[in-house]
């Protein structure tokens, strides 16, 4: 069909006006959660249908799918709009988080359909992490269940403050007003106990559409808003974010040409304008905003939620991971915290193990201490725990290897979440899998109260008196590889050369300093941490320290490397095939491990991660112990 020029102009104007109206609408992110088969996916499908977000061909396919899966009568199974995975459709349950977009005349919405099964708690946390409101579905026939309480606690924990108790399937209980009131009273007692005060209860039927977008004639006793009316009018948290102090984590330093240097990121909170004074953290340097640049041109002001590039008046050191903040209301930096941790991996948490921590655009190595307690989400009891396993929620202290800029996840003033600087994830260094999500409570006071004491006699003075360069020779390899034999020979040769040395042997250290530790992964990590600290102190005294430890994990060897100045950690990989190590097993340890008498034995039922770039690689198949010792001496002498 051809249009006249004036008709095309009118159509273009209508489209433009429509797009401008859509752009101007506020966006509300919310989740649906609750127990299994409460009708979460059906409710979202009904919202999409009633807001006219389904095309005719989609509707025809939905009707066909509904007949195929056996939906009773002429009803449509709206859950099929959201449950897109084959496994979900076969089981009739939600497994993964499904996000859907829809809009009404007043607002735009992004809704996350989250799983109800306890085993998919981590998926529910993922969906809740960006939401501002939670719709808790309750089957009117069952009332408030364990998962209703669990999801309420989790949603509140990640910063959601507004809730809708959608009591669903009212058509199956004859729209009973007294039953509705009883469920509301039951949930009110629970909500009061955990501190949820912004919530509303709505009786609905997702299948029939009662009180979803249109008021139900069958429940004329209910005089509150429909679900859509409430979603269109509930306050949005982003409004309060604009009232907070300015924060922008730097994602990227933009240098398109030598004349321009800008710092790109999303404004996490507050507002900023040219001329405002800012502070770069963690360095603490201050400057003034010169320009606010976007793809559409310069702005007079930027507010929370906008992605911008800032240029500064001064040439200050600022890079990815730094935070640009209001100079007069800057956040703090620390390296020790208390945090709530939601464990999301099949493998349990290993206290003391090094994980990557990502907080906004910042990255650091973090170690988690033994939990202070694990939360029972049904009773809210604080239970003793040595570790955290899949879907467990606990509180623990964590330490990072450098100060990071942070704010408590729960805002002290309005109770809203500081997600950009308070929420973090932990990543396994070996697999790169996300293993946990967490919320920072506060920096530990000991991190602020403990300071380095200035000493008059420096480590350089100690080294000069001994006439040598300090070093830590870290011999690593399988049990029976020959680490202790070679280290002992090296020390004898160094002493003959007049060097000042000390040898820390794995077995000897476990008789004293580390006699309280076993051979679990957590104990092995703590064993290496303590030895690393002792070796560092000895190197500070100017000694050449030799250590002979299996030290099977790369992350822990790197932890020790970071304790020392550059060039002082010398990793010596004593490489011996497992069969050869077993053959020379004078202690009989491998035989016991093969028989199941020594659990967690490296090389048998516990892994060994060989160094990727050691300073010295010794192949014991090709070299004798004497030749290996000479190679180490040669390396040390070349460093002088």
Coordinates of C-alpha atoms in Angstrom, one line a residue:
X1 CA 0.0 0.0 0.0
X2 CA 1.4 3.4 -1.0
X3 CA 1.0 6.5 1.2
X4 CA 0.9 10.1 0.2
X5 CA 3.7 12.4 1.6
X6 CA 1.3 14.0 4.1
X7 CA 0.2 10.6 5.3
X8 CA 3.7 9.4 5.7
X9 CA 4.5 12.6 7.8
X10 CA 1.5 11.9 10.0
X11 CA 2.5 8.3 10.5
X12 CA 6.1 9.3 11.3
X13 CA 4.8 11.9 13.7
X14 CA 2.6 9.4 15.5
X15 CA 5.4 6.9 15.7
X16 CA 7.7 9.5 17.0
X17 CA 5.2 10.7 19.6
X18 CA 4.7 7.1 20.7
X19 CA 8.4 6.5 21.1
X20 CA 8.8 9.7 23.1
X21 CA 5.9 8.6 25.4
X22 CA 7.5 5.2 25.9
X23 CA 10.9 6.8 26.6
X24 CA 9.4 9.1 29.2
X25 CA 7.7 6.3 31.2
X26 CA 9.2 5.1 34.4
X27 CA 10.6 1.6 34.6
X28 CA 9.8 -0.8 37.4
X29 CA 11.7 -4.1 37.9
X30 CA 9.9 -6.7 39.9
X31 CA 10.0 -10.5 40.5
X32 CA 7.4 -13.1 41.1
X33 CA 8.4 -15.7 43.7
X34 CA 6.8 -18.3 46.0
X35 CA 6.4 -22.0 46.3
X36 CA 6.2 -24.6 43.6
X37 CA 3.0 -24.6 41.5
X38 CA 1.7 -21.3 43.1
X39 CA 1.1 -20.0 39.6
X40 CA 4.0 -17.5 39.1
X41 CA 4.5 -18.2 35.4
X42 CA 0.7 -18.2 34.8
X43 CA 0.4 -14.8 36.5
X44 CA 3.1 -13.3 34.3
X45 CA 1.5 -14.8 31.2
X46 CA -1.8 -13.2 32.2
X47 CA -0.1 -9.8 32.7
X48 CA 1.4 -10.0 29.2
X49 CA -2.0 -11.0 27.8
X50 CA -4.0 -8.4 29.6
X51 CA -1.6 -5.6 28.8
X52 CA -1.9 -6.6 25.1
X53 CA 1.8 -7.7 24.7
X54 CA 1.0 -10.9 22.8
X55 CA 0.8 -10.9 19.0
X56 CA -1.8 -12.8 17.1
X57 CA 0.6 -15.5 15.9
X58 CA 2.0 -15.9 19.4
X59 CA -1.6 -16.3 20.7
X60 CA -2.4 -19.0 18.1
X61 CA 0.8 -20.9 19.0
X62 CA 0.0 -20.5 22.7
X63 CA -3.5 -22.0 22.2
X64 CA -2.0 -24.9 20.2
X65 CA 0.7 -25.5 22.9
X66 CA -2.0 -25.4 25.6
X67 CA -4.0 -28.2 23.9
X68 CA -0.8 -30.2 23.3
X69 CA 0.1 -30.2 27.0
X70 CA -3.4 -31.1 28.0
X71 CA -4.8 -27.9 29.5
X72 CA -8.3 -28.5 30.7
X73 CA -11.3 -27.2 28.7
X74 CA -10.8 -24.1 26.6
X75 CA -8.4 -22.5 29.1
X76 CA -5.0 -21.2 27.9
X77 CA -1.9 -22.2 29.8
X78 CA -0.3 -18.8 30.1
X79 CA 2.8 -20.3 31.9
X80 CA 4.0 -21.5 28.5
X81 CA 4.7 -17.9 27.5
X82 CA 7.4 -17.7 30.2
X83 CA 8.7 -21.3 30.7
X84 CA 10.7 -21.5 27.5
X85 CA 13.0 -24.4 28.3
X86 CA 12.0 -27.9 27.2
X87 CA 12.8 -29.3 30.6
X88 CA 10.5 -26.7 32.2
X89 CA 7.6 -27.5 30.0
X90 CA 8.1 -31.2 30.5
X91 CA 8.1 -30.9 34.3
X92 CA 5.6 -28.1 34.5
X93 CA 8.0 -26.0 36.8
X94 CA 10.3 -23.1 36.4
X95 CA 14.0 -23.9 36.5
X96 CA 15.8 -20.8 35.3
X97 CA 15.0 -17.1 35.7
X98 CA 12.9 -15.8 32.8
X99 CA 12.7 -12.1 32.1
X100 CA 9.8 -10.4 30.3
X101 CA 9.1 -6.8 29.3
X102 CA 5.6 -5.3 29.1
X103 CA 4.1 -1.8 29.4
X104 CA 0.9 -0.1 30.3
X105 CA -0.2 3.5 29.6
X106 CA 1.6 4.6 32.8
X107 CA 4.7 2.5 33.2
X108 CA 7.2 0.1 31.7
X109 CA 8.0 -3.1 33.5
X110 CA 10.7 -5.8 33.5
X111 CA 9.4 -8.9 35.4
X112 CA 11.5 -11.9 36.4
X113 CA 9.9 -15.3 36.9
X114 CA 12.0 -17.1 39.5
X115 CA 11.9 -20.8 40.4
X116 CA 10.0 -22.0 43.4
X117 CA 12.1 -25.2 44.1
X118 CA 14.5 -24.9 47.1
X119 CA 17.3 -26.4 44.9
X120 CA 17.0 -23.3 42.6
X121 CA 17.3 -20.7 45.4
X122 CA 20.4 -19.3 43.8
X123 CA 18.4 -18.5 40.6
X124 CA 15.8 -16.7 42.8
X125 CA 18.6 -14.6 44.3
X126 CA 19.8 -13.7 40.9
X127 CA 16.4 -12.5 39.8
X128 CA 15.9 -10.5 43.0
X129 CA 19.3 -8.8 42.9
X130 CA 18.1 -6.1 40.4
X131 CA 14.4 -5.9 41.5
X132 CA 12.6 -3.1 43.4
X133 CA 9.5 -5.1 44.3
X134 CA 8.5 -8.7 44.9
X135 CA 5.2 -10.3 44.1
X136 CA 4.9 -13.3 46.5
X137 CA 2.4 -15.8 45.2
X138 CA 0.5 -17.9 47.7
X139 CA -1.9 -20.8 46.7
X140 CA -5.1 -20.0 48.5
X141 CA -5.6 -23.7 49.2
X142 CA -2.2 -24.0 50.9
X143 CA -1.6 -20.7 52.6
X144 CA 1.8 -19.3 53.7
X145 CA 4.4 -22.0 53.1
X146 CA 8.1 -22.5 53.9
X147 CA 9.2 -21.1 50.5
X148 CA 7.0 -18.1 51.0
X149 CA 8.9 -17.2 54.1
X150 CA 12.3 -18.2 52.5
X151 CA 11.7 -15.9 49.5
X152 CA 10.5 -13.1 51.7
X153 CA 13.8 -13.2 53.7
X154 CA 15.9 -13.5 50.6
X155 CA 14.2 -10.7 48.8
X156 CA 14.5 -8.4 51.9
X157 CA 18.1 -9.4 52.2
X158 CA 19.0 -8.3 48.7
X159 CA 17.4 -4.9 49.3
X160 CA 13.8 -5.3 48.2
X161 CA 11.5 -3.2 50.4
X162 CA 8.1 -3.4 48.7
X163 CA 6.1 -6.6 48.5
X164 CA 2.8 -7.8 47.1
X165 CA 1.2 -10.8 48.7
X166 CA -0.8 -12.2 45.7
X167 CA -3.1 -14.8 47.1
X168 CA -3.7 -16.8 43.9
X169 CA -6.3 -19.5 42.8
X170 CA -9.1 -17.8 44.7
X171 CA -11.5 -19.3 42.2
X172 CA -10.6 -22.8 43.6
X173 CA -11.7 -21.8 47.1
X174 CA -15.0 -20.2 46.0
X175 CA -13.5 -16.7 46.4
X176 CA -13.7 -17.1 50.2
X177 CA -13.1 -13.7 52.0
X178 CA -12.6 -15.3 55.4
X179 CA -9.9 -17.6 54.0
X180 CA -8.2 -14.6 52.4
X181 CA -8.2 -12.7 55.7
X182 CA -6.8 -15.7 57.6
X183 CA -3.8 -16.0 55.1
X184 CA -3.2 -12.2 55.4
X185 CA -3.1 -12.4 59.2
X186 CA -0.7 -15.3 59.0
X187 CA 1.7 -13.5 56.7
X188 CA 1.4 -10.2 58.7
X189 CA 2.7 -12.0 61.8
X190 CA 5.7 -13.2 59.9
X191 CA 6.3 -9.9 58.1
X192 CA 6.2 -8.0 61.4
X193 CA 8.8 -10.5 62.8
X194 CA 11.4 -9.9 60.0
X195 CA 10.7 -6.2 59.6
X196 CA 8.7 -6.1 56.3
X197 CA 6.4 -3.1 56.6
X198 CA 5.6 -2.0 53.0
X199 CA 3.3 -4.7 51.6
X200 CA -0.2 -5.2 50.3
X201 CA -2.3 -8.3 49.9
X202 CA -4.4 -8.8 46.7
X203 CA -6.8 -11.8 46.1
X204 CA -6.3 -12.9 42.4
X205 CA -6.8 -15.7 39.9
X206 CA -4.1 -15.8 37.4
X207 CA -6.0 -18.3 35.2
X208 CA -9.2 -16.2 35.0
X209 CA -7.6 -12.8 35.3
X210 CA -9.4 -11.8 38.5
X211 CA -8.0 -8.6 40.0
X212 CA -5.0 -8.8 37.7
X213 CA -5.8 -5.9 35.3
X214 CA -9.6 -5.9 35.8
X215 CA -11.5 -5.9 39.0
X216 CA -13.2 -9.2 39.9
X217 CA -17.0 -9.3 40.2
X218 CA -16.8 -12.6 42.1
X219 CA -14.7 -10.8 44.9
X220 CA -16.8 -7.7 45.3
X221 CA -15.8 -7.7 49.0
X222 CA -12.3 -6.6 48.0
X223 CA -12.0 -2.9 47.6
X224 CA -8.2 -2.5 47.1
X225 CA -6.3 -1.9 43.9
X226 CA -5.8 -4.6 41.2
X227 CA -2.3 -5.9 40.7
X228 CA -1.7 -3.7 37.6
X229 CA -3.0 -0.6 39.4
X230 CA -0.7 -1.2 42.3
X231 CA 2.3 -1.8 40.0
X232 CA 1.6 1.4 38.1
X233 CA 1.5 3.6 41.3
X234 CA 4.0 2.0 43.8
X235 CA 7.0 4.3 44.4
X236 CA 10.2 3.4 42.6
X237 CA 13.6 3.1 44.4
X238 CA 15.5 4.9 41.7
X239 CA 13.9 8.1 42.8
X240 CA 15.6 7.7 46.2
X241 CA 18.9 6.8 44.5
X242 CA 19.0 10.3 43.1
X243 CA 18.9 11.8 46.6
X244 CA 22.0 9.9 47.8
X245 CA 25.5 11.3 47.5
X246 CA 27.2 11.0 44.0
X247 CA 28.9 7.7 43.2
X248 CA 30.2 6.4 39.9
X249 CA 32.4 3.3 39.6
X250 CA 34.7 3.7 36.7
X251 CA 34.2 1.0 34.0
X252 CA 36.6 2.3 31.3
X253 CA 39.1 5.1 30.6
X254 CA 38.2 6.6 27.2
X255 CA 41.2 7.8 25.1
X256 CA 39.9 8.2 21.5
X257 CA 42.7 10.6 20.8
X258 CA 45.6 12.3 22.7
X259 CA 43.5 15.4 23.4
X260 CA 40.7 13.6 25.3
X261 CA 40.8 11.5 28.5
X262 CA 37.4 10.6 30.0
X263 CA 36.2 8.2 32.7
X264 CA 33.1 6.2 31.7
X265 CA 30.7 4.5 34.0
X266 CA 27.1 4.4 35.2
X267 CA 26.1 6.8 37.9
X268 CA 25.2 4.6 40.8
X269 CA 23.6 7.3 43.0
X270 CA 23.2 11.0 43.3
X271 CA 23.7 13.6 40.6
X272 CA 26.7 15.4 39.1
X273 CA 27.2 18.6 37.1
X274 CA 30.2 20.4 35.6
X275 CA 32.0 22.4 38.3
X276 CA 31.3 19.9 41.1
X277 CA 34.2 18.8 43.2
X278 CA 34.9 15.0 43.2
X279 CA 37.2 12.6 45.0
X280 CA 38.9 9.7 43.3
X281 CA 39.0 6.6 45.5
X282 CA 40.9 4.7 46.9
X283 CA 43.7 7.2 46.2
X284 CA 41.8 10.2 47.7
X285 CA 42.9 12.7 45.1
X286 CA 40.4 15.5 44.3
X287 CA 39.5 17.3 41.2
X288 CA 36.6 19.1 39.5
X289 CA 34.2 17.9 36.8
X290 CA 34.9 19.7 33.5
X291 CA 32.4 18.0 31.1
X292 CA 29.7 15.3 31.2
X293 CA 29.8 13.6 27.8
X294 CA 27.2 11.1 26.3
X295 CA 26.5 9.8 22.8
X296 CA 24.0 12.5 22.3
X297 CA 26.3 15.4 23.4
X298 CA 27.3 17.2 26.6
X299 CA 24.9 17.2 29.6
X300 CA 24.3 20.0 32.1
X301 CA 23.7 17.3 34.8
X302 CA 23.7 13.5 35.1
X303 CA 21.6 11.5 37.6
X304 CA 21.5 8.0 39.0
X305 CA 21.0 5.3 36.3
X306 CA 22.6 7.3 33.5
X307 CA 25.7 6.1 31.7
X308 CA 28.1 8.9 31.0
X309 CA 31.8 9.9 30.5
X310 CA 33.3 12.5 32.9
X311 CA 36.3 14.6 32.1
X312 CA 38.2 16.3 34.9
X313 CA 40.0 19.6 35.2
X314 CA 43.2 17.9 36.6
X315 CA 45.4 15.1 35.4
X316 CA 44.7 12.7 38.2
X317 CA 45.4 9.0 38.3
X318 CA 42.1 7.2 37.8
X319 CA 41.5 3.8 36.2
X320 CA 38.9 1.0 35.9
X321 CA 37.9 -0.1 39.4
X322 CA 38.3 3.3 41.0
X323 CA 35.2 5.2 42.2
X324 CA 34.5 8.9 41.5
X325 CA 32.4 10.3 44.4
X326 CA 31.2 13.6 45.8
X327 CA 34.3 15.1 47.5
X328 CA 32.5 16.1 50.6
X329 CA 30.6 12.8 51.1
X330 CA 33.0 10.2 49.9
X331 CA 32.7 6.5 50.8
X332 CA 35.4 4.6 52.7
X333 CA 37.9 2.0 51.7
X334 CA 38.8 -1.1 53.8
X335 CA 40.2 -4.6 53.4
X336 CA 38.2 -6.5 56.1
X337 CA 34.4 -6.8 56.4
X338 CA 31.5 -8.7 57.8
X339 CA 29.1 -9.9 55.1
X340 CA 26.1 -12.0 54.5
X341 CA 26.9 -14.7 51.9
X342 CA 24.5 -16.8 49.8
X343 CA 26.4 -19.8 48.7
X344 CA 25.5 -20.8 45.1
X345 CA 27.9 -23.6 44.2
X346 CA 27.6 -27.4 44.4
X347 CA 31.0 -27.5 46.1
X348 CA 31.0 -26.2 49.7
X349 CA 32.8 -23.0 50.7
X350 CA 36.4 -23.5 51.7
X351 CA 37.4 -21.1 54.5
X352 CA 40.7 -19.5 53.8
X353 CA 40.7 -20.3 50.1
X354 CA 41.3 -17.4 47.7
X355 CA 38.4 -16.4 45.6
X356 CA 38.0 -13.6 43.1
X357 CA 35.8 -10.9 44.6
X358 CA 34.0 -8.5 42.2
X359 CA 32.3 -5.5 43.7
X360 CA 31.0 -3.2 41.0
X361 CA 34.0 -2.6 38.7
X362 CA 36.5 -3.6 41.4
X363 CA 38.3 -6.9 41.6
X364 CA 40.4 -8.4 44.5
X365 CA 41.4 -11.7 46.0
X366 CA 39.2 -12.5 49.0
X367 CA 39.4 -15.2 51.7
X368 CA 36.4 -16.0 53.8
X369 CA 36.7 -17.0 57.4
X370 CA 34.6 -19.8 59.1
X371 CA 31.0 -18.6 59.2
X372 CA 29.9 -16.9 62.4
X373 CA 26.5 -18.6 61.8
X374 CA 24.2 -20.0 59.2
X375 CA 20.7 -18.7 59.0
X376 CA 17.7 -21.1 59.3
X377 CA 15.3 -19.3 57.0
X378 CA 12.3 -21.1 58.5
X379 CA 12.9 -20.3 62.1
X380 CA 15.4 -17.4 61.7
X381 CA 17.6 -19.2 64.1
X382 CA 21.4 -18.6 63.9
X383 CA 23.0 -22.0 63.6
X384 CA 26.6 -23.0 64.2
X385 CA 28.4 -23.9 60.9
X386 CA 31.9 -24.8 59.8
X387 CA 31.2 -23.9 56.1
X388 CA 28.4 -23.1 53.7
X389 CA 27.0 -25.5 51.1
X390 CA 24.6 -25.1 48.2
X391 CA 21.8 -22.5 48.9
X392 CA 23.0 -21.9 52.5
X393 CA 22.9 -18.3 53.8
X394 CA 25.5 -17.3 56.4
X395 CA 27.3 -14.4 58.0
X396 CA 31.1 -14.5 57.9
X397 CA 34.2 -12.2 57.9
X398 CA 36.1 -11.8 54.7
X399 CA 39.5 -10.3 53.9
X400 CA 40.7 -8.9 50.6
X401 CA 44.2 -8.4 49.5
X402 CA 43.9 -4.7 48.9
X403 CA 41.6 -1.9 50.2
X404 CA 38.3 -1.7 48.2
X405 CA 35.8 1.2 48.1
X406 CA 32.6 0.2 49.7
X407 CA 29.3 1.2 51.4
X408 CA 27.1 -1.0 53.5
X409 CA 24.6 -2.8 51.3
X410 CA 21.7 -1.7 53.5
X411 CA 21.6 2.1 53.4
X412 CA 21.7 3.5 56.9
X413 CA 19.3 6.3 56.1
X414 CA 16.4 5.0 54.0
X415 CA 17.1 1.2 54.2
X416 CA 17.4 0.9 50.5
X417 CA 20.2 -1.2 48.9
X418 CA 23.7 0.2 47.9
X419 CA 24.1 -2.4 45.2
X420 CA 27.0 -0.8 43.3
X421 CA 29.3 -0.6 46.3
X422 CA 27.7 -3.0 48.8
X423 CA 26.9 -6.2 46.8
X424 CA 29.5 -8.5 45.6
X425 CA 30.1 -12.0 44.0
X426 CA 32.8 -14.6 44.6
X427 CA 34.3 -16.4 41.7
X428 CA 36.3 -19.7 41.8
X429 CA 39.8 -18.9 40.5
X430 CA 40.2 -22.3 38.9
X431 CA 36.8 -22.8 37.2
X432 CA 35.8 -19.1 36.8
X433 CA 32.3 -20.1 38.1
X434 CA 30.4 -17.7 40.3
X435 CA 30.1 -19.5 43.6
X436 CA 28.5 -16.9 45.9
X437 CA 26.7 -13.6 46.2
X438 CA 27.1 -11.4 49.2
X439 CA 26.1 -8.2 50.9
X440 CA 28.7 -6.1 52.9
X441 CA 27.6 -5.1 56.4
X442 CA 30.4 -3.0 57.6
X443 CA 34.2 -2.8 57.8
X444 CA 35.7 -4.5 60.7
X445 CA 36.9 -2.1 63.3
X446 CA 40.2 -3.9 63.7
X447 CA 40.9 -3.0 60.0
X448 CA 40.8 0.7 61.1
X449 CA 42.5 0.3 64.5
X450 CA 45.6 -1.7 63.5
X451 CA 48.4 0.2 61.9
X452 CA 51.9 -0.6 60.8
X453 CA 54.4 0.5 63.5
X454 CA 57.3 2.4 62.1
X455 CA 60.7 0.7 62.9
X456 CA 64.0 2.4 62.9
X457 CA 65.9 -0.7 61.7
X458 CA 64.6 -1.4 58.2
X459 CA 64.6 -4.7 56.3
X460 CA 67.2 -3.1 54.0
X461 CA 69.5 -2.6 57.0
X462 CA 69.1 -6.3 58.0
X463 CA 70.0 -7.4 54.5
X464 CA 73.0 -5.1 54.3
X465 CA 74.4 -6.4 57.6
X466 CA 74.2 -9.9 56.2
X467 CA 75.7 -8.9 52.9
X468 CA 73.0 -10.6 50.8
X469 CA 69.7 -10.1 49.1
X470 CA 66.7 -11.7 51.0
X471 CA 64.7 -14.3 49.2
X472 CA 62.1 -17.0 49.8
X473 CA 62.9 -20.2 47.8
X474 CA 59.5 -22.0 47.6
X475 CA 60.0 -25.7 46.7
X476 CA 56.7 -27.2 45.6
X477 CA 55.8 -30.6 44.2
X478 CA 54.1 -33.9 45.0
X479 CA 54.9 -35.9 48.1
X480 CA 58.0 -37.9 47.5
X481 CA 59.2 -35.6 44.7
X482 CA 62.4 -34.7 46.5
X483 CA 61.6 -31.2 47.7
X484 CA 63.1 -31.6 51.2
X485 CA 66.2 -33.4 49.9
X486 CA 67.0 -30.7 47.3
X487 CA 66.2 -27.9 49.8
X488 CA 68.5 -29.4 52.4
X489 CA 71.3 -29.6 49.8
X490 CA 70.7 -26.1 48.7
X491 CA 70.9 -24.8 52.3
X492 CA 74.2 -26.6 52.9
X493 CA 75.7 -25.1 49.7
X494 CA 74.5 -21.6 50.7
X495 CA 76.0 -21.9 54.2
X496 CA 79.3 -23.0 52.6
X497 CA 79.1 -19.7 50.6
X498 CA 78.6 -17.7 53.8
X499 CA 74.9 -17.0 53.3
X500 CA 72.5 -16.6 56.2
X501 CA 69.6 -19.1 55.7
X502 CA 66.7 -20.9 57.4
X503 CA 64.9 -24.0 56.1
X504 CA 61.1 -24.4 56.8
X505 CA 60.2 -28.0 56.1
X506 CA 56.5 -29.1 55.8
X507 CA 56.7 -32.1 58.2
X508 CA 58.8 -30.1 60.8
X509 CA 56.4 -27.2 60.8
X510 CA 53.4 -29.5 61.5
X511 CA 55.0 -30.6 64.8
X512 CA 54.8 -27.1 66.2
X513 CA 53.4 -24.0 64.5
X514 CA 50.8 -25.9 62.6
X515 CA 50.2 -28.9 64.8
X516 CA 46.5 -28.0 65.1
X517 CA 45.9 -28.3 61.4
X518 CA 44.7 -31.4 59.4
X519 CA 44.8 -32.1 55.7
X520 CA 41.4 -30.8 54.5
X521 CA 41.5 -28.2 51.8
X522 CA 40.8 -25.5 54.3
X523 CA 43.6 -26.7 56.7
X524 CA 46.1 -26.9 53.8
X525 CA 45.3 -23.3 52.8
X526 CA 45.8 -22.1 56.4
X527 CA 49.0 -24.2 56.7
X528 CA 50.4 -22.3 53.7
X529 CA 49.2 -18.9 54.9
X530 CA 51.0 -19.3 58.2
X531 CA 54.2 -20.5 56.6
X532 CA 54.0 -17.6 54.2
X533 CA 53.7 -15.1 57.0
X534 CA 56.7 -16.7 58.9
X535 CA 58.8 -16.8 55.7
X536 CA 58.0 -13.1 55.1
X537 CA 59.1 -12.1 58.6
X538 CA 62.4 -14.1 58.1
X539 CA 63.0 -12.4 54.8
X540 CA 62.4 -9.0 56.5
X541 CA 65.3 -10.1 58.8
X542 CA 67.5 -10.4 55.7
X543 CA 67.5 -14.2 55.5
X544 CA 67.4 -16.5 52.5
X545 CA 64.4 -18.7 53.5
X546 CA 63.9 -22.2 52.0
X547 CA 60.5 -23.8 52.3
X548 CA 59.7 -27.4 51.3
X549 CA 55.9 -27.9 51.1
X550 CA 53.6 -29.7 48.7
X551 CA 51.5 -26.5 48.6
X552 CA 49.1 -28.0 46.0
X553 CA 47.1 -24.9 45.1
X554 CA 48.3 -22.1 42.7
X555 CA 46.1 -19.5 44.4
X556 CA 47.8 -20.1 47.8
X557 CA 51.3 -19.9 46.3
X558 CA 50.3 -16.7 44.6
X559 CA 49.0 -15.4 48.0
X560 CA 52.5 -15.9 49.5
X561 CA 54.1 -14.3 46.4
X562 CA 52.0 -11.2 47.0
X563 CA 53.3 -10.9 50.6
X564 CA 56.8 -10.2 49.4
X565 CA 58.5 -7.5 47.4
X566 CA 58.8 -8.1 43.7
X567 CA 61.6 -10.6 42.9
X568 CA 61.9 -12.1 46.4
X569 CA 59.6 -15.0 45.9
X570 CA 61.3 -17.8 43.9
X571 CA 59.1 -20.7 43.0
X572 CA 61.0 -23.9 42.4
X573 CA 58.8 -26.6 40.8
X574 CA 60.2 -30.1 41.7
X575 CA 58.5 -32.0 38.9
X576 CA 58.3 -35.8 39.4
X577 CA 55.7 -38.1 37.7
X578 CA 53.2 -39.6 40.2
X579 CA 54.4 -43.1 39.5
X580 CA 58.0 -42.2 40.3
X581 CA 56.9 -40.4 43.5
X582 CA 55.0 -43.5 44.6
X583 CA 58.0 -45.7 43.8
X584 CA 60.3 -43.8 46.1
X585 CA 57.6 -43.5 48.8
X586 CA 59.8 -44.3 51.8
X587 CA 57.1 -43.2 54.3
X588 CA 54.4 -45.5 52.8
X589 CA 52.0 -42.6 52.5
X590 CA 50.8 -43.4 48.9
X591 CA 50.0 -47.0 49.9
X592 CA 47.9 -45.8 52.8
X593 CA 46.1 -43.2 50.5
X594 CA 45.4 -45.9 47.9
X595 CA 43.9 -48.0 50.7
X596 CA 41.6 -45.2 51.8
X597 CA 43.5 -44.7 55.1
X598 CA 44.7 -41.2 54.3
X599 CA 41.9 -39.0 52.8
X600 CA 42.6 -35.8 51.0
X601 CA 46.1 -37.0 49.9
X602 CA 47.6 -34.9 47.1
X603 CA 47.8 -36.8 43.8
X604 CA 45.3 -39.5 44.9
X605 CA 42.0 -37.9 46.0
X606 CA 43.1 -34.3 46.2
X607 CA 44.4 -32.3 43.2
X608 CA 47.8 -30.8 42.7
X609 CA 48.0 -27.7 40.5
X610 CA 51.5 -27.4 39.0
X611 CA 53.0 -23.9 38.6
X612 CA 52.5 -22.3 35.2
X613 CA 55.5 -20.1 35.2
X614 CA 57.9 -21.0 38.0
X615 CA 61.3 -19.2 38.4
X616 CA 62.9 -22.7 38.1
X617 CA 61.6 -26.0 36.8
X618 CA 63.4 -29.1 38.0
X619 CA 62.8 -32.3 36.1
X620 CA 63.9 -35.0 38.6
X621 CA 63.7 -37.7 35.9
X622 CA 66.6 -36.0 34.1
X623 CA 68.5 -34.3 37.0
X624 CA 70.0 -35.7 40.2
X625 CA 69.4 -34.0 43.5
X626 CA 72.9 -32.6 43.4
X627 CA 72.4 -31.2 39.9
X628 CA 69.1 -29.7 41.0
X629 CA 70.7 -28.0 44.0
X630 CA 73.5 -26.5 41.8
X631 CA 70.8 -25.1 39.5
X632 CA 69.1 -23.4 42.4
X633 CA 72.5 -22.0 43.6
X634 CA 73.2 -20.7 40.1
X635 CA 69.8 -18.9 40.0
X636 CA 70.4 -17.3 43.4
X637 CA 74.0 -16.1 42.5
X638 CA 72.7 -14.6 39.3
X639 CA 70.2 -12.5 41.4
X640 CA 72.9 -10.8 43.5

